[in-house]
Coordinates of C-alpha atoms and ligand atoms in Angstrom, one line a residue:
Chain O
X16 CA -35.2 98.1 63.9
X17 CA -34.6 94.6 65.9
X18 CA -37.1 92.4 63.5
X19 CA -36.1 89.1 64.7
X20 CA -39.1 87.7 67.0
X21 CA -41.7 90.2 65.1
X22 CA -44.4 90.5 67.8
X23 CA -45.7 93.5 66.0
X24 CA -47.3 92.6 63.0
X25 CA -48.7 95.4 61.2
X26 CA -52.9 95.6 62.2
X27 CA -52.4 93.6 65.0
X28 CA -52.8 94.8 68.8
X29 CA -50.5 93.0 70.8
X30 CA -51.8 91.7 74.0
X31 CA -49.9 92.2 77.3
X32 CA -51.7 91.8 80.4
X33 CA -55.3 90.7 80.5
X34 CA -57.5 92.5 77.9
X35 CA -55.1 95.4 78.1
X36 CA -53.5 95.9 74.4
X37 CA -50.5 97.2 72.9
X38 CA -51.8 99.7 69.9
X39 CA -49.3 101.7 69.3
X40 CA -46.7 102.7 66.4
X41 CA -43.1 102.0 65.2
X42 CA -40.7 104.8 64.2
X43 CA -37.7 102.7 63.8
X44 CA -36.0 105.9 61.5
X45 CA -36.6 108.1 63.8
X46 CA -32.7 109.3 65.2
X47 CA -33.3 113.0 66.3
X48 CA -36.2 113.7 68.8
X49 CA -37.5 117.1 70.0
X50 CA -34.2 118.4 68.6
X51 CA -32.6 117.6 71.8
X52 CA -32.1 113.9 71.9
X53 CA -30.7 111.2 69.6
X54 CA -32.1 107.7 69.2
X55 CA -29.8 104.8 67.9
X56 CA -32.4 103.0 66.6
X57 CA -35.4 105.2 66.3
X58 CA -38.5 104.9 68.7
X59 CA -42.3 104.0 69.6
X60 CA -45.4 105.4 70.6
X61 CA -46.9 103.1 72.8
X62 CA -50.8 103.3 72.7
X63 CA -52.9 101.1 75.1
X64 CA -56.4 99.5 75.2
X65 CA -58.0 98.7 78.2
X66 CA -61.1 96.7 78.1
X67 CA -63.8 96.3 80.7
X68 CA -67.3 95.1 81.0
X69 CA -69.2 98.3 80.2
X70 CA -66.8 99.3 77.2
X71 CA -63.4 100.3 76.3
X72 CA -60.3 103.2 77.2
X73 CA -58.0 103.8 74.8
X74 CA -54.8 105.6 76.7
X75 CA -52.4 107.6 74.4
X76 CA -52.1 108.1 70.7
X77 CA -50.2 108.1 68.6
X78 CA -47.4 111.0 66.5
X79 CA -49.7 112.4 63.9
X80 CA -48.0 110.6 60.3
X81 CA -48.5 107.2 62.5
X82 CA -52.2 107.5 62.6
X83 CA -53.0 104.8 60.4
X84 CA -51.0 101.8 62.1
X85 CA -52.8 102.8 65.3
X86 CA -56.5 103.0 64.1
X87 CA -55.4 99.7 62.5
X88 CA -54.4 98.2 65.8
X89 CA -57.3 99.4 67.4
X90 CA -59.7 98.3 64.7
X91 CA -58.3 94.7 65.5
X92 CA -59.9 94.5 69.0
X93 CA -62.3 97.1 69.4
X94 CA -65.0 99.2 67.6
X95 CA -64.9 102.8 68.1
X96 CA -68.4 102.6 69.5
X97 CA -67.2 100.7 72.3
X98 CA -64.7 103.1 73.3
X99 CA -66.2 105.2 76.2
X100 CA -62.7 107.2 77.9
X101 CA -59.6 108.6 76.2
X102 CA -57.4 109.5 78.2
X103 CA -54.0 111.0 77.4
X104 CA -51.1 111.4 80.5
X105 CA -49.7 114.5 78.6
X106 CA -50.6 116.3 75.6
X107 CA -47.2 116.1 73.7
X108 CA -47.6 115.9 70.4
X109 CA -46.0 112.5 69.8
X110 CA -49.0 111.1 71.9
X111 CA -51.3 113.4 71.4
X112 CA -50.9 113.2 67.3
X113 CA -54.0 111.0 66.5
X114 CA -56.4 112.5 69.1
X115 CA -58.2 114.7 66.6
X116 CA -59.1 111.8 64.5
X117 CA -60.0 109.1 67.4
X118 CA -61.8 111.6 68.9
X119 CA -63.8 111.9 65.4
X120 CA -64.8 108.4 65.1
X121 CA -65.8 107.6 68.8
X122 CA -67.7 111.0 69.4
X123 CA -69.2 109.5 72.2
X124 CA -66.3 109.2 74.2
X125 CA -65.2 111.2 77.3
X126 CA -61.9 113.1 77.0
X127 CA -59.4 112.6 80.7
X128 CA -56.7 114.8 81.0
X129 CA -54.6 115.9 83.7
X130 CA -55.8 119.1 85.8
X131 CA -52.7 121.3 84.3
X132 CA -53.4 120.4 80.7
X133 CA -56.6 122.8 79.9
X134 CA -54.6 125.6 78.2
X135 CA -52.3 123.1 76.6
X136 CA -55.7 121.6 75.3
X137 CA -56.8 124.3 73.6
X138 CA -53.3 125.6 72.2
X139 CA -52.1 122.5 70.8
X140 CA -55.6 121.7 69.2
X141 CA -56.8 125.2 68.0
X142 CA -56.2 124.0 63.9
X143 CA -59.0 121.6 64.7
X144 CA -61.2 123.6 65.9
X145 CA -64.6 122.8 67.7
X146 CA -63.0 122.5 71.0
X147 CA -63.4 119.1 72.9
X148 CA -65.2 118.3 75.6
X149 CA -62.9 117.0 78.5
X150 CA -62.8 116.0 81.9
X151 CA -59.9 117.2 84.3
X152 CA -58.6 114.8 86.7
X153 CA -56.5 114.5 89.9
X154 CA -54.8 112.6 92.0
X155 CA -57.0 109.8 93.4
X156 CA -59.7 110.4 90.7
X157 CA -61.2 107.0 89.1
X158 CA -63.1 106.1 86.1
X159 CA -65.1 102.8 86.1
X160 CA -65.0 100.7 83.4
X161 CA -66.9 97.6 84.6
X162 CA -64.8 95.5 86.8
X163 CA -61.9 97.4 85.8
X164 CA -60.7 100.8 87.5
X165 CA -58.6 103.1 85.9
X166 CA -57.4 105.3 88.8
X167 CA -55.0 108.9 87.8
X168 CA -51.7 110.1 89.6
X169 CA -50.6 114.0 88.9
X170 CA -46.8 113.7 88.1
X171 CA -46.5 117.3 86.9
X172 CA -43.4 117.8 84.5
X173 CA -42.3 114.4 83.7
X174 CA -42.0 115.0 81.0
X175 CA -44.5 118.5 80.6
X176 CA -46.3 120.3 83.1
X177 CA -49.4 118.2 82.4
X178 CA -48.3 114.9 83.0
X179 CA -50.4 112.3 85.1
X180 CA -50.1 109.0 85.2
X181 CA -52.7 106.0 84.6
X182 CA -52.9 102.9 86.7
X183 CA -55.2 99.7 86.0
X184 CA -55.9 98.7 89.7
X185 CA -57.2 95.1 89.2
X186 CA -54.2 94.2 87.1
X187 CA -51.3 96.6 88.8
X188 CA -50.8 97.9 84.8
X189 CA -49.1 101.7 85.1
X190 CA -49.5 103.5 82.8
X191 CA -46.9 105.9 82.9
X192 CA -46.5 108.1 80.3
X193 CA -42.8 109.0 79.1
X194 CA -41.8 108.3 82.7
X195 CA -39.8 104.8 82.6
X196 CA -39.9 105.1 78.6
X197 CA -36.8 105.3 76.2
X198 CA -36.5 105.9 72.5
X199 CA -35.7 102.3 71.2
X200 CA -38.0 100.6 68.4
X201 CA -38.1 97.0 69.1
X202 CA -40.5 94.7 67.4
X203 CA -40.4 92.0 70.3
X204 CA -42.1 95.0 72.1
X205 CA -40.8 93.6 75.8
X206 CA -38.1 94.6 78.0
X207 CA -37.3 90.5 78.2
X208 CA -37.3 90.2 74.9
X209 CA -35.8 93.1 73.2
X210 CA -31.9 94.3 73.1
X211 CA -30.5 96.2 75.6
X212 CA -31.7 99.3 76.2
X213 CA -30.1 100.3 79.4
X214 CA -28.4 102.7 77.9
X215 CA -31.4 104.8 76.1
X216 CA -33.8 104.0 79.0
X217 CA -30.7 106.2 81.4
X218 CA -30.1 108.6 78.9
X219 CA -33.9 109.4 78.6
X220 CA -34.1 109.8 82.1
X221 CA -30.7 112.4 81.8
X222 CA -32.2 114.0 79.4
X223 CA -36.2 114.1 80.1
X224 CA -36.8 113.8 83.5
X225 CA -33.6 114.5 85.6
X226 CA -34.1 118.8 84.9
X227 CA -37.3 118.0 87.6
X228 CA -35.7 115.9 90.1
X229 CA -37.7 116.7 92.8
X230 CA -40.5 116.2 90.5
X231 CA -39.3 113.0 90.1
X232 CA -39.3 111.9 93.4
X233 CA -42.7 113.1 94.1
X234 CA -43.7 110.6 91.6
X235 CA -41.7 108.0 93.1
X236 CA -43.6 108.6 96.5
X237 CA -47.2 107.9 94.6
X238 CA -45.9 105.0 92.7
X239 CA -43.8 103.6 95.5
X240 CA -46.7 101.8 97.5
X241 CA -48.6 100.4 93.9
X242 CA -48.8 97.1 93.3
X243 CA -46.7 96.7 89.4
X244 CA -47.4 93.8 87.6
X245 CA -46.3 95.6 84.5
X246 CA -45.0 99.3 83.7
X247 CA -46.6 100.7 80.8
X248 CA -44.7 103.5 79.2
X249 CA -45.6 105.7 76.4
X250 CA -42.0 104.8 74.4
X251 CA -40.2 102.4 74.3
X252 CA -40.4 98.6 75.5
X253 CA -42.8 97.4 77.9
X254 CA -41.9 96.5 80.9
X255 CA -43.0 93.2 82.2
X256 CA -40.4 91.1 83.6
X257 CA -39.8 92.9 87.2
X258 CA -41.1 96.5 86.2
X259 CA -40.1 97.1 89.9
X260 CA -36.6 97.4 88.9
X261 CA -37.1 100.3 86.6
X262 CA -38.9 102.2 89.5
X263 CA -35.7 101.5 91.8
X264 CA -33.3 102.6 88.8
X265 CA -35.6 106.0 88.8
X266 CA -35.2 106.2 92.4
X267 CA -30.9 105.7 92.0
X268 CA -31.0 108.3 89.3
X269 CA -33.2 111.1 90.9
X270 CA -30.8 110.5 94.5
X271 CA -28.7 113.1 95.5
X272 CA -25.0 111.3 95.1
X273 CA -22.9 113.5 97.4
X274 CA -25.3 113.9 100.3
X275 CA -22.4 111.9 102.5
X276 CA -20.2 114.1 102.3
X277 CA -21.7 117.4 103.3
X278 CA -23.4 117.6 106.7
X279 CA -27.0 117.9 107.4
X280 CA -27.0 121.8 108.2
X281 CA -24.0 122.8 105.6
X282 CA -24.9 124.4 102.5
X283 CA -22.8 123.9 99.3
X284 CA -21.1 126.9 97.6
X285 CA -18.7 126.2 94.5
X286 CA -16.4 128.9 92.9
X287 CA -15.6 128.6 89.1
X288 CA -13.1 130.5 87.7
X289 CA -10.9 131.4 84.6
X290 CA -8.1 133.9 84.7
X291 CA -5.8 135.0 82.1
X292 CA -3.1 136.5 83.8
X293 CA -3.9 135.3 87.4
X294 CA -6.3 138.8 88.2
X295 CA -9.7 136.5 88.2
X296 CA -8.2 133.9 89.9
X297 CA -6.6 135.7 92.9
X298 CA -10.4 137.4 93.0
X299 CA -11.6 133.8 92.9
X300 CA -9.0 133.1 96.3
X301 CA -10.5 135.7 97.8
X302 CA -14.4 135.4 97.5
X303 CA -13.7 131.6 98.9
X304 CA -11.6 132.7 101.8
X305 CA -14.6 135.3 102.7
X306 CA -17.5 132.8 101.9
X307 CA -15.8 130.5 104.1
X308 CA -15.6 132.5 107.0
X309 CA -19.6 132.1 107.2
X310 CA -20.8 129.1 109.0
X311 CA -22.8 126.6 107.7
X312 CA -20.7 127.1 104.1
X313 CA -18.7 124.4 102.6
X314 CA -16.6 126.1 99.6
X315 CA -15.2 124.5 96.9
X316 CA -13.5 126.3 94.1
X317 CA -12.2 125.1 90.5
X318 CA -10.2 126.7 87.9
X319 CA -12.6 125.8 84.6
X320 CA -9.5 125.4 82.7
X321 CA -8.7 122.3 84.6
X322 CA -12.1 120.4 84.0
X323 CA -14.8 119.3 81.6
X324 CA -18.5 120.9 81.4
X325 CA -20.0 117.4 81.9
X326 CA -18.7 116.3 85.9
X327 CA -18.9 119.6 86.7
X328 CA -22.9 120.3 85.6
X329 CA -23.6 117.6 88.0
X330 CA -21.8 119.2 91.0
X331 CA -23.6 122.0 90.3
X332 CA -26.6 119.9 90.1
X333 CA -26.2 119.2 94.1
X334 CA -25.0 122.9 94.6
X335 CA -26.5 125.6 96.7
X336 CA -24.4 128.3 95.5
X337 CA -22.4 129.1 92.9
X338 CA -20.4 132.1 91.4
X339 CA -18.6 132.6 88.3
X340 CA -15.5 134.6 88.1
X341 CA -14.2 135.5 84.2
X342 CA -12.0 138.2 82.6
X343 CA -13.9 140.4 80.1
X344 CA -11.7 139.6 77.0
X345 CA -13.5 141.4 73.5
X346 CA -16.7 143.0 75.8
X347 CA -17.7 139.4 76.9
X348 CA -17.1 136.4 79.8
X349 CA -14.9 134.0 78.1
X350 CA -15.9 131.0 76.6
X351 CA -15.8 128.2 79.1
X352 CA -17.9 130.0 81.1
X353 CA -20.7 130.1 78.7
X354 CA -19.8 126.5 78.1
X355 CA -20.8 125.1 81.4
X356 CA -23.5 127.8 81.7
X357 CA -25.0 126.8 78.7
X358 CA -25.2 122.9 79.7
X359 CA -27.5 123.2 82.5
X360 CA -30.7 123.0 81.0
X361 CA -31.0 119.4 82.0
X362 CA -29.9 120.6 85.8
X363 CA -33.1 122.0 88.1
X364 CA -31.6 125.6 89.3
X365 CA -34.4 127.1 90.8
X366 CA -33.6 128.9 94.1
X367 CA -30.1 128.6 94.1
X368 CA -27.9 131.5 94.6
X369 CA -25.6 132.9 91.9
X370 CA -23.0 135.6 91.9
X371 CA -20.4 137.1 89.4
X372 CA -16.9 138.5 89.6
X373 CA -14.2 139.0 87.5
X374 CA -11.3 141.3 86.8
X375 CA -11.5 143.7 83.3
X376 CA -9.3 146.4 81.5
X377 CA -11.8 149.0 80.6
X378 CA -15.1 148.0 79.9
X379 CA -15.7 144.6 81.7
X380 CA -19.3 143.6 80.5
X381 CA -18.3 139.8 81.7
X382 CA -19.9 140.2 85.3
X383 CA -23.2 141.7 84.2
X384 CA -23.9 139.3 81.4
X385 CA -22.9 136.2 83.7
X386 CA -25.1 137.8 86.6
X387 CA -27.9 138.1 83.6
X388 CA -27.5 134.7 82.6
X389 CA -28.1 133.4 86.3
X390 CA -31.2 135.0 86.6
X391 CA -32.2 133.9 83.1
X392 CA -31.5 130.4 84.8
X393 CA -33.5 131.3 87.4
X394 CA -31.0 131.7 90.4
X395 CA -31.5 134.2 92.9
X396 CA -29.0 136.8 92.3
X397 CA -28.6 138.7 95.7
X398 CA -25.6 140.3 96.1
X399 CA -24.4 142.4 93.1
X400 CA -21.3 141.0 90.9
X401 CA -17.6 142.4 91.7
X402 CA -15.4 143.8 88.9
X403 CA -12.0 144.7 90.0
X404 CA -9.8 146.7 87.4
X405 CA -6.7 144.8 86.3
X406 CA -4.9 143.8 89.1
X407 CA -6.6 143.3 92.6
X408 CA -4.7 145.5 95.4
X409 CA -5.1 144.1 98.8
X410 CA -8.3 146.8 99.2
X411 CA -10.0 145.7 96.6
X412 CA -9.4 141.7 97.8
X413 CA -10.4 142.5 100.5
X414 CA -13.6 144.1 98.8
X415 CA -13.6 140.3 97.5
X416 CA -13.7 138.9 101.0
X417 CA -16.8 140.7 101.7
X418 CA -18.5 139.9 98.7
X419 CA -18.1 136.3 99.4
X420 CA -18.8 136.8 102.9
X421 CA -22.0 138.4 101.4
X422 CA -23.0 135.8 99.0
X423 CA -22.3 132.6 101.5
X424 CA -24.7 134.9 104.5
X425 CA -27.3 135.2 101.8
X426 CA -27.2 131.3 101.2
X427 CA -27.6 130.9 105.0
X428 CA -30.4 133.6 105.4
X429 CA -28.2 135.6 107.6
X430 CA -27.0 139.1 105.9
X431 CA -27.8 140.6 109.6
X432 CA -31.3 142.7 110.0
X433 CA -33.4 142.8 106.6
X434 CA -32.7 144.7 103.8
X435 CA -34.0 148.0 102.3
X436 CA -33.4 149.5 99.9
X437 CA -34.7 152.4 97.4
X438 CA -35.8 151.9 93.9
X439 CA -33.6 154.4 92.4
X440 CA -30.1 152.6 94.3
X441 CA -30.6 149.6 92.5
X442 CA -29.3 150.3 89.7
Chain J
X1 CA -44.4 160.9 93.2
X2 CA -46.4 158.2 96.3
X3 CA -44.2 155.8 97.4
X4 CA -45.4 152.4 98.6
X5 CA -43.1 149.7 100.3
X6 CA -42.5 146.0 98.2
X7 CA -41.4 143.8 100.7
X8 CA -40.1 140.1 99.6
X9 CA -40.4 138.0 102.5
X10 CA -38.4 134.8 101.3
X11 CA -35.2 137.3 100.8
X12 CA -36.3 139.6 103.3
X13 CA -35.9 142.5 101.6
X14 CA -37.8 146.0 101.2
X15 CA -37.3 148.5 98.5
X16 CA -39.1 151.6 98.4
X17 CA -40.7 152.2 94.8
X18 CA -42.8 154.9 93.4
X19 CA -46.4 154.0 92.7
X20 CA -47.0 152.2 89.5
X21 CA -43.9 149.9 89.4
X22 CA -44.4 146.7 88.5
X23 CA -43.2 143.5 90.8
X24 CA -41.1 142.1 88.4
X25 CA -39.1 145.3 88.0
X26 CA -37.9 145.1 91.2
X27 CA -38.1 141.8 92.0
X28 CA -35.2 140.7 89.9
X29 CA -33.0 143.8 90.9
X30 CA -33.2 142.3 94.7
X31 CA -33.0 138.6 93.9
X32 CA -36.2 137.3 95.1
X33 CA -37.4 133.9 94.2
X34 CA -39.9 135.0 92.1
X35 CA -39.3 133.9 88.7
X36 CA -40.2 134.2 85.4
X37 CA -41.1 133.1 82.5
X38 CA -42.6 134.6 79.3
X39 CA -42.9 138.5 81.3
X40 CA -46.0 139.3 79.8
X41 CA -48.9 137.4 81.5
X42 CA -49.1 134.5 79.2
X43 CA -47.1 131.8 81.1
X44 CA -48.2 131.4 84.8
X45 CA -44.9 131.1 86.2
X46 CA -44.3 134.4 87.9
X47 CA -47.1 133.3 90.5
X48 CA -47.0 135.0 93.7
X49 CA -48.4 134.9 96.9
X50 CA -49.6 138.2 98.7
X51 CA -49.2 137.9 102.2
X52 CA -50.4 141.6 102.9
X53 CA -51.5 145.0 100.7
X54 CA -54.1 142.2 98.7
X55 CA -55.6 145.5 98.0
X56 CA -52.5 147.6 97.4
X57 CA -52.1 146.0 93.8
X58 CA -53.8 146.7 90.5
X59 CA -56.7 145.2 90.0
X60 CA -56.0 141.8 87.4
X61 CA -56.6 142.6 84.2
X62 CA -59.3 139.6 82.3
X63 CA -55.9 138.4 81.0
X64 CA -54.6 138.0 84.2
X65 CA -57.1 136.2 85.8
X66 CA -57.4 133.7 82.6
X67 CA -54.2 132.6 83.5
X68 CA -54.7 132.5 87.1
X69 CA -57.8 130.5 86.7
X70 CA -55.9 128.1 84.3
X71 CA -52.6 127.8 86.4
X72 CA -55.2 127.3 89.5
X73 CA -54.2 129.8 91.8
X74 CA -55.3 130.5 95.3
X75 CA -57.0 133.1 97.1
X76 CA -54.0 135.1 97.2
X77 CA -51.2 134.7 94.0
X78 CA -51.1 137.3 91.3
X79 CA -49.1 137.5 88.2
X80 CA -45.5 139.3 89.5
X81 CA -45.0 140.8 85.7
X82 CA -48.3 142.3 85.5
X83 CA -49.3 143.7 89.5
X84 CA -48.2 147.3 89.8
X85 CA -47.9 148.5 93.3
X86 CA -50.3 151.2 94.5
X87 CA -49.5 150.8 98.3
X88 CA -47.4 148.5 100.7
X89 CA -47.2 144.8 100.1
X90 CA -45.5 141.9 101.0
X91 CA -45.2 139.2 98.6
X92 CA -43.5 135.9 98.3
X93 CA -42.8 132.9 95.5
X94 CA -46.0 130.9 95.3
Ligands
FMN22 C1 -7.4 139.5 74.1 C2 -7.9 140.4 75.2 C3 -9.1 141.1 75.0 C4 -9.6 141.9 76.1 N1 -10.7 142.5 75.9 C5 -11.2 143.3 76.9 C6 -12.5 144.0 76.8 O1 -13.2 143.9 75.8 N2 -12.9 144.7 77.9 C7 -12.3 144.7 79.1 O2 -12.7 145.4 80.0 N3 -11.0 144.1 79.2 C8 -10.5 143.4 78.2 N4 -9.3 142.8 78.3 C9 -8.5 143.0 79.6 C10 -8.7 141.9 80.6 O3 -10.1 141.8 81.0 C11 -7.9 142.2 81.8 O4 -6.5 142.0 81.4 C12 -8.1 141.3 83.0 O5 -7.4 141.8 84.1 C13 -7.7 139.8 82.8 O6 -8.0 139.1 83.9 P1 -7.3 137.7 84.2 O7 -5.9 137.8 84.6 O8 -8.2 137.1 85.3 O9 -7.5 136.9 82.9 C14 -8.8 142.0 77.3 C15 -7.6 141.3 77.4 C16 -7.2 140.5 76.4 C17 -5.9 139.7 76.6
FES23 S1 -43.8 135.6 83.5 FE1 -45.2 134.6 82.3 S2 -47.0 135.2 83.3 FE2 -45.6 136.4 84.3
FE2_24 FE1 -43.2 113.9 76.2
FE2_25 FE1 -43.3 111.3 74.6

């Protein structure tokens, strides 16, 4: 942890906008979080305190093991009588840690959490028992606190499903939950003051927010029109010196980056491939020249031997449509194809169109188990994968054309008058 | 066996299914939007909106409609891995 310029003494809340306080926690050892991301230099739970006429709103807690340096905060500007609203923007367990205990010792106080966060409530809490009482709020919703108004903003999945954001209105103070936060502990607490986090506040974003994009910008569209005279986050350092620019870099980051390049009314459709002995790839050949006989399409197909997971999990990322073509080698699609499928997590893939093809010697389970995985990833899988036996005759490319053709239609909604089927032909 | 019609309008597709099936047994087969998440009525994320045949499904089960109630559904969403088809519906992502 950065020490020089200690502004976080231990029992001392740390003041930084007009009676709003800093009472949060230092994990400066901290290097793996929620298994999936790694922290240099460990991290913070920011906690806040927000004092008006007719009492107090503590917003966020602490990780449970950090309980004590909190309450000890806390103790140093308030008295748990005083505190009449909790409110937590999601119930995460790194903020949601201490909750149990706070609500202990100010009993009187009235629970706020986001409409989507009932069931998570009662899940995360259900070793404690008792069951709180707990208001659910909304977009728009305010609570009074005596000349100060603490009004909510539903940002659902940024970073869980219950996530809602706080905003001070007198004072412009957001307080925003892990949107605009990063896992760095620095004891001189503001984004002036402490190193450079640029880095961990992008790769937060990569890692947390950017698998809801369009989440994202929804969130950008409330936020865009508040005043900000200071971005509170729930990790990380506070952002006081232009918090406006972290808003824009959110913006930047949630943009689509190729949306030049493709026309208004053209869908994208990329064809992955990796071939042996040439059999997947001449399949590959042919599924682009029949998807790009469909109007509207704009094809682009890559040999996965050629290219890294990384650059091409963000093309996919701005994707309409994509198929995989692999060899069954040992009863399975080869390995760089599970590679890149298995790095989209971070990617939203909801809706798009996936497909499957791939050239076999006698069993050929690739195409199944790709098409599987798709839908696992939640693509629409509409037209069923092609396996072609060793080496393609012109028939059977041919065959390819038309399943390309069929893929690229269902992207475009054509695929002529609707479908119907019976139960028992589908396999 | 009676037969009822399961029509997914955002793919616009029909399938013809025996009574009984489940939407989430077909709905994957045919690439509908639908999607899910846990398959057993515990997540919310299979929501779907009946257009028509409200009353050509089985009735929710006090499962279901906990998690209805708690994922605030409308008038018309069901739970796609637990509505079996008795009749003709049309349904569609919610
Ligand atoms: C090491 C090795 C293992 C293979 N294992 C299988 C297998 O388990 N099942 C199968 O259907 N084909 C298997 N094959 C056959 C290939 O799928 C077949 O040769 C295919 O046409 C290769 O396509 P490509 O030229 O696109 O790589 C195997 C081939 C090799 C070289
Ligand atoms: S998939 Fe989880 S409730 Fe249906
Ligand atoms: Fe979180
Ligand atoms: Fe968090």
């Amino acid at each position: 942890m950065n020490s020089r310029d200690d502004l976080t003494t231990p029992g001392k809340a740390v003041e930084v906008a007009p009676g709003v306080h800093w009472i949060g926690a230092m994990d400066p050892d901290l290097r793996t979080f929620d298994i999936i991301l790694k922290t240099a230099n460990g991290t913070t739970y920011n906690s806040y305190l927000v004092r008006g006429d007719d009492g107090v709103a503590v917003i966020d807690t602490v990780k449970a093991g950090f309980q004590g340096e909190f309450f000890a905060r806390l103790e140093s500007v308030a008295d748990y009588s005083e505190i009449r609203t909790i409110v937590l923007n999601h119930l995460e367990p790194d903020h949601s840690g201490a909750l149990p205990e706070l609500m202990r010792r100010a009993p009187q106080a009235s629970l706020y959490i986001s409409k989507r966060a009932t069931s998570m409530l009662k899940a995360l809490l259900k070793p404690n028992q008792g069951g709180f009482e707990y208001q659910r709020a909304d977009t728009g919703d305010r609570i009074e606190l005596g000349g100060r108004t603490l009004r909510f903003l539903h940002t659902p999945f940024l970073h869980w499903p219950d996530t809602q954001c706080t905003y001070l209105e007198e004072e412009g103070v957001l307080f925003s939950g892990d949107i605009f936060g990063c896992h760095y502990c620095d004891s001189r607490l503001f984004n002036d003051r402490a190193g450079d986090f640029r880095f961990s506040f992008d790769y937060y974003y990569a890692h947390i927010m950017r698998p809801f994009k369009s989440h994202v910008r929804e969130a950008l569209a409330l936020i865009g029109p508040l005043k900000l005279n200071l971005v509170a986050p729930a990790h990380g350092p506070v952002l006081r010196d232009r918090p406006r620019r972290y808003v824009n870099r959110y913006r930047e980051l949630s943009a689509p980056s190729i949306d030049a390049e493709m026309g208004e009314d053209e869908r994208s459709f990329l064809i992955f491939y990796m071939s042996s002995y040439g059999n997947t790839a001449r399949m590959a050949e042919s599924v682009a020249d029949g998807a790009e006989s469909v109007a509207g399409v704009r094809i682009s197909l890559y040999d996965l031997e050629g290219g890294e997971v990384e650059p091409f999990a963000d093309l996919i990322e701005e994707a309409d449509a994509l198929a995989f073509g692999s060899p069954t080698i040992n009863g399975d699609a080869v390995k760089p194809v599970w590679d890149l499928l298995s790095s989209l997590t971070v990617i939203d893939l909801r809706g798009k169109v996936g497909a499957a093809f791939g050239s076999y010697g006698w069993s050929g389970e690739a195409v199944s188990m790709v098409e599987d995985r798709l839908r696992g990833l939640k693509l629409r899988v509409p037209v069923q994968g092609k396996r072609i036996k060793l080496v393609p005759t012109e028939d059977e490319l041919e065959e390819c054309r038309s399943f390309g053709r069929q893929v690229a239609q269902a992207l475009v909604g054509e695929g002529g008058a609707s479908r119907v089927f019976d139960m028992a032909d589908l396999g | 066996m009676a037969k009822a019609k399961v029509t997914f309008q955002d793919i616009d597709t029909t399938v013809n299914v025996p009574a009984g099936t489940r939407v989430i047994e077909i709905s994957e087969k045919v690439g509908s939007g639908i999607i899910y998440g846990c398959r057993e009525g515990d997540c919310g994320t299979c929501m779907m909106q009946v257009v028509e045949g409200w009353n050509n499904l089985t009735e929710p089960s006090v499962l279901e409609e906990k998690i209805l109630k708690e994922n605030m559904a409308g008038r018309h969403n069901r739970l796609a891995c637990q509505a079996q088809v008795l009749g003709d519906i049309a349904v569609k992502p919610a």
